[in-house]
Tab-separated table of C-alpha atoms and ligand atoms in Angstrom:
chain	number	residue	atom	x	y	z
G	154	ASN	CA	-135.518	112.983	32.302
G	155	PRO	CA	-135.898	109.253	32.878
G	156	PRO	CA	-136.456	107.041	29.818
G	157	THR	CA	-140.138	106.390	29.175
G	158	PRO	CA	-142.074	103.942	27.032
G	159	LEU	CA	-142.345	105.097	23.451
G	160	PRO	CA	-145.771	106.477	22.583
G	161	THR	CA	-146.955	104.349	19.662
G	162	THR	CA	-147.849	107.505	17.723
G	163	MET	CA	-144.186	108.403	17.575
G	164	VAL	CA	-143.195	105.122	15.928
G	165	PHE	CA	-145.428	105.979	13.029
G	166	GLN	CA	-143.785	109.356	12.545
G	167	LEU	CA	-140.431	107.700	11.948
G	168	PRO	CA	-139.389	106.880	8.369
G	169	THR	CA	-140.571	103.339	7.506
G	170	THR	CA	-136.986	102.143	7.089
G	171	VAL	CA	-136.418	103.144	10.720
G	172	SER	CA	-139.774	102.312	12.282
G	173	SER	CA	-139.641	98.706	11.058
G	174	HIS	CA	-136.673	98.193	13.413
G	175	HIS	CA	-138.840	99.345	16.310
G	176	ASN	CA	-141.814	97.137	15.428
G	177	PRO	CA	-140.326	93.642	15.543
G	178	VAL	CA	-142.413	90.587	14.744
G	179	LEU	CA	-142.204	88.410	17.852
G	180	GLN	CA	-142.069	84.645	18.234
G	181	PRO	CA	-144.301	83.243	21.019
G	182	ASN	CA	-141.341	82.811	23.411
G	183	GLU	CA	-139.946	86.303	22.797
G	184	CYS	CA	-140.521	89.575	24.564
G	185	SER	CA	-139.647	93.076	23.484
G	186	SER	CA	-139.639	96.613	24.744
G	187	THR	CA	-139.051	100.044	23.212
G	188	LEU	CA	-137.663	102.915	25.258
G	189	PHE	CA	-136.858	106.447	24.338
G	190	GLN	CA	-134.700	109.150	25.786
G	191	THR	CA	-134.589	112.834	24.946
G	192	ILE	CA	-131.084	114.299	25.126
G	193	ALA	CA	-130.101	117.965	25.117
G	194	ALA	CA	-127.178	117.418	22.764
G	195	PRO	CA	-126.798	117.351	18.974
G	196	ALA	CA	-127.220	113.976	17.240
G	197	SER	CA	-123.578	114.066	16.072
G	198	ILE	CA	-122.376	113.957	19.680
G	199	VAL	CA	-124.820	111.229	20.701
G	200	TRP	CA	-123.988	109.203	17.585
G	201	ALA	CA	-120.252	109.369	18.307
G	202	LEU	CA	-120.930	107.637	21.647
G	203	VAL	CA	-123.510	105.121	20.419
G	204	SER	CA	-121.616	104.069	17.286
G	205	ASP	CA	-118.319	103.393	19.092
G	206	PHE	CA	-118.801	99.603	19.288
G	207	GLU	CA	-115.397	99.138	20.900
G	208	ASN	CA	-116.126	101.431	23.857
G	209	PRO	CA	-119.574	100.782	25.385
G	210	GLN	CA	-118.126	101.718	28.784
G	211	ARG	CA	-118.316	105.368	27.694
G	212	TYR	CA	-122.027	105.300	28.561
G	213	LYS	CA	-122.896	101.858	29.970
G	214	PRO	CA	-122.192	102.077	33.702
G	215	PHE	CA	-122.026	98.285	34.278
G	216	VAL	CA	-119.338	97.765	31.647
G	217	ARG	CA	-115.874	97.470	33.160
G	218	SER	CA	-113.897	96.844	29.985
G	219	CYS	CA	-114.352	95.847	26.373
G	220	ARG	CA	-112.178	94.578	23.548
G	221	ILE	CA	-112.667	93.409	19.985
G	222	ILE	CA	-112.071	89.653	19.800
G	223	ASP	CA	-112.925	88.956	16.168
G	224	GLY	CA	-113.024	91.000	12.970
G	225	GLN	CA	-112.238	94.664	12.489
G	226	ALA	CA	-113.564	97.184	15.008
G	227	ASN	CA	-116.730	98.939	13.822
G	228	GLN	CA	-117.173	96.578	10.856
G	229	VAL	CA	-120.507	94.742	10.814
G	230	GLY	CA	-119.914	91.185	11.984
G	231	CYS	CA	-117.093	91.978	14.410
G	232	LEU	CA	-117.325	90.570	17.941
G	233	ARG	CA	-116.585	92.325	21.225
G	234	ARG	CA	-116.047	90.841	24.654
G	235	VAL	CA	-117.649	92.979	27.353
G	236	ASP	CA	-116.624	92.435	30.977
G	237	VAL	CA	-119.141	93.771	33.477
G	238	ALA	CA	-118.915	94.965	37.064
G	239	SER	CA	-118.906	92.461	39.927
G	240	GLY	CA	-122.160	91.978	41.780
G	241	LEU	CA	-124.131	91.313	38.598
G	242	PRO	CA	-125.506	87.857	37.762
G	243	ALA	CA	-122.888	87.598	34.988
G	244	SER	CA	-119.270	88.535	34.383
G	245	TYR	CA	-118.967	88.795	30.601
G	246	SER	CA	-120.846	88.898	27.329
G	247	ILE	CA	-119.833	88.285	23.698
G	248	GLU	CA	-121.620	90.663	21.319
G	249	ARG	CA	-121.826	91.059	17.555
G	250	LEU	CA	-122.157	94.319	15.625
G	251	GLU	CA	-125.230	93.856	13.417
G	252	ILE	CA	-126.063	97.281	11.971
G	253	LEU	CA	-124.023	100.483	11.716
G	254	ASP	CA	-125.740	103.021	9.468
G	255	HIS	CA	-124.012	106.389	9.754
G	256	ASP	CA	-126.459	108.110	7.375
G	257	GLN	CA	-129.649	107.135	9.180
G	258	ARG	CA	-127.873	106.838	12.550
G	259	ILE	CA	-129.026	103.296	13.265
G	260	PHE	CA	-126.964	100.993	15.473
G	261	GLY	CA	-127.722	97.341	16.213
G	262	PHE	CA	-125.962	94.574	18.119
G	263	SER	CA	-126.773	91.094	19.337
G	264	ILE	CA	-125.546	89.026	22.268
G	265	VAL	CA	-124.112	85.739	21.032
G	266	SER	CA	-122.790	84.170	24.257
G	267	GLY	CA	-121.498	84.785	27.771
G	268	ASP	CA	-122.021	83.492	31.305
G	269	HIS	CA	-125.394	85.241	31.643
G	270	ARG	CA	-128.907	84.018	30.985
G	271	LEU	CA	-129.876	86.463	28.268
G	272	SER	CA	-130.787	84.314	25.304
G	273	ASN	CA	-131.064	85.602	21.736
G	274	TYR	CA	-130.882	89.276	22.770
G	275	ARG	CA	-130.723	91.900	20.035
G	276	SER	CA	-131.099	95.644	20.224
G	277	ILE	CA	-131.559	98.454	17.736
G	278	MET	CA	-131.032	102.131	18.506
G	279	SER	CA	-131.951	104.977	16.195
G	280	LEU	CA	-131.215	108.671	16.712
G	281	HIS	CA	-133.520	111.484	15.692
G	282	PRO	CA	-132.569	115.177	15.662
G	283	ASN	CA	-135.423	116.992	17.356
G	284	GLY	CA	-134.575	120.606	16.594
G	285	GLY	CA	-132.773	123.001	18.910
G	286	ASP	CA	-129.747	120.691	19.216
G	287	GLU	CA	-131.886	118.051	20.882
G	288	THR	CA	-131.817	114.340	20.049
G	289	VAL	CA	-134.370	111.603	20.652
G	290	VAL	CA	-132.896	108.132	21.062
G	291	VAL	CA	-135.198	105.163	20.449
G	292	GLU	CA	-134.045	101.713	21.550
G	293	THR	CA	-135.899	98.470	20.881
G	294	TYR	CA	-134.715	95.082	22.087
G	295	VAL	CA	-136.020	91.557	21.609
G	296	ILE	CA	-135.105	88.630	23.836
G	297	ASP	CA	-136.193	85.064	24.522
G	298	ALA	CA	-138.031	84.774	27.825
G	299	ALA	CA	-135.578	83.024	30.168
G	300	GLU	CA	-136.594	79.435	30.932
G	301	ALA	CA	-137.257	79.945	34.615
G	302	ASN	CA	-138.764	83.411	34.211
G	303	THR	CA	-141.873	84.899	32.697
G	304	LYS	CA	-141.667	87.373	29.817
G	305	GLU	CA	-142.589	90.148	32.267
G	306	GLU	CA	-139.691	89.243	34.590
G	307	THR	CA	-137.232	88.995	31.727
G	308	CYS	CA	-138.261	92.349	30.272
G	309	ALA	CA	-138.306	94.024	33.693
G	310	PHE	CA	-134.677	92.962	34.241
G	311	VAL	CA	-133.530	94.146	30.803
G	312	ASP	CA	-135.579	97.370	30.979
G	313	THR	CA	-133.744	98.305	34.181
G	314	ILE	CA	-130.353	97.955	32.482
G	315	VAL	CA	-131.357	99.682	29.234
G	316	LYS	CA	-132.999	102.600	31.067
G	317	LEU	CA	-129.873	103.131	33.131
G	318	ASN	CA	-127.723	103.025	29.982
G	319	LEU	CA	-129.973	105.583	28.248
G	320	ARG	CA	-129.930	107.901	31.250
G	321	THR	CA	-126.170	107.694	31.412
G	322	LEU	CA	-125.899	108.261	27.648
G	323	SER	CA	-127.965	111.395	28.128
G	324	ARG	CA	-125.758	112.690	30.927
G	325	VAL	CA	-122.471	111.946	29.142
G	326	ALA	CA	-123.649	113.457	25.828
G	327	GLU	CA	-124.993	116.565	27.563
G	328	ASP	CA	-121.671	116.974	29.401
G	329	LEU	CA	-119.795	116.695	26.093
G	330	ALA	CA	-122.164	119.167	24.418
G	331	GLY	CA	-121.736	121.629	27.281
G	332	LYS	CA	-117.965	121.402	27.030
G	333	ALA	CA	-118.081	121.856	23.264
G	334	GLN	CA	-120.102	125.042	23.711
G	335	GLN	CA	-117.713	126.489	26.280
G	336	GLN	CA	-114.849	126.181	23.786
G	337	VAL	CA	-116.581	128.385	21.205
E	521	LIG	C1	-126.799	96.448	26.864
E	521	LIG	C2	-127.922	95.643	27.383
E	521	LIG	C3	-127.912	94.621	28.311
E	521	LIG	C4	-126.720	94.201	28.991
E	521	LIG	C5	-126.634	93.243	29.932
E	521	LIG	C6	-129.203	93.957	28.610
E	521	LIG	C7	-125.405	92.802	30.671
E	521	LIG	O1	-124.275	93.523	30.169
E	521	LIG	C8	-125.590	93.124	32.124
E	521	LIG	C9	-126.038	92.152	33.018
E	521	LIG	C10	-126.381	90.828	32.632
E	521	LIG	O2	-126.785	89.996	33.423
E	521	LIG	C11	-126.198	90.463	31.206
E	521	LIG	O3	-127.075	97.331	26.045
E	521	LIG	C12	-125.137	91.288	30.496
E	521	LIG	O4	-125.649	96.259	27.223
E	521	LIG	C13	-125.307	94.511	32.598
E	521	LIG	C14	-123.758	90.919	31.024
E	521	LIG	C15	-125.187	90.913	29.012
């Protein structure tokens, strides 16, 4: 299933500690979007992929390689350098791990620099077991509208990337879950 906009009713069913991450207060120059993806795999499998800050290429198809350039991997505050595929309007991005909550399964990172035009980007993902070994992933990002672009254009560009990442996450996690079942 393709990622779809989050029905607002669902935000209010999340615990307040989680839903606050998906209801950001925006500055006038900022835009935001929340997307969700249902995945036919247990949250433990999805979380293993999402929380692996050092290896975004496991589910982000544009990422060519990634390495930790400052701090300890998977410690809040560490920085990664992500090199992306050619043909994109950028070649690399420097990103900071902001939140890694293994109990509530909340992951957050921000983009601190790079040769792209994404300014002040930050993203929060939360995972929600949905019964029957299904997981709902909710991702909210906030970004400054690029100088030459409208908020709509900026969000349309980012939405395209995030939706593709979520779809790929779904496929990879479902593949892993299928393999895990075959071993039993
Ligand atoms: C993510 C989200 C985004 C990544 C963007 C928005 C990026 O990696 C790509 C193209 C760009 O122009 C910017 O979760 C940047 O990774 C694919 C290099 C940052």
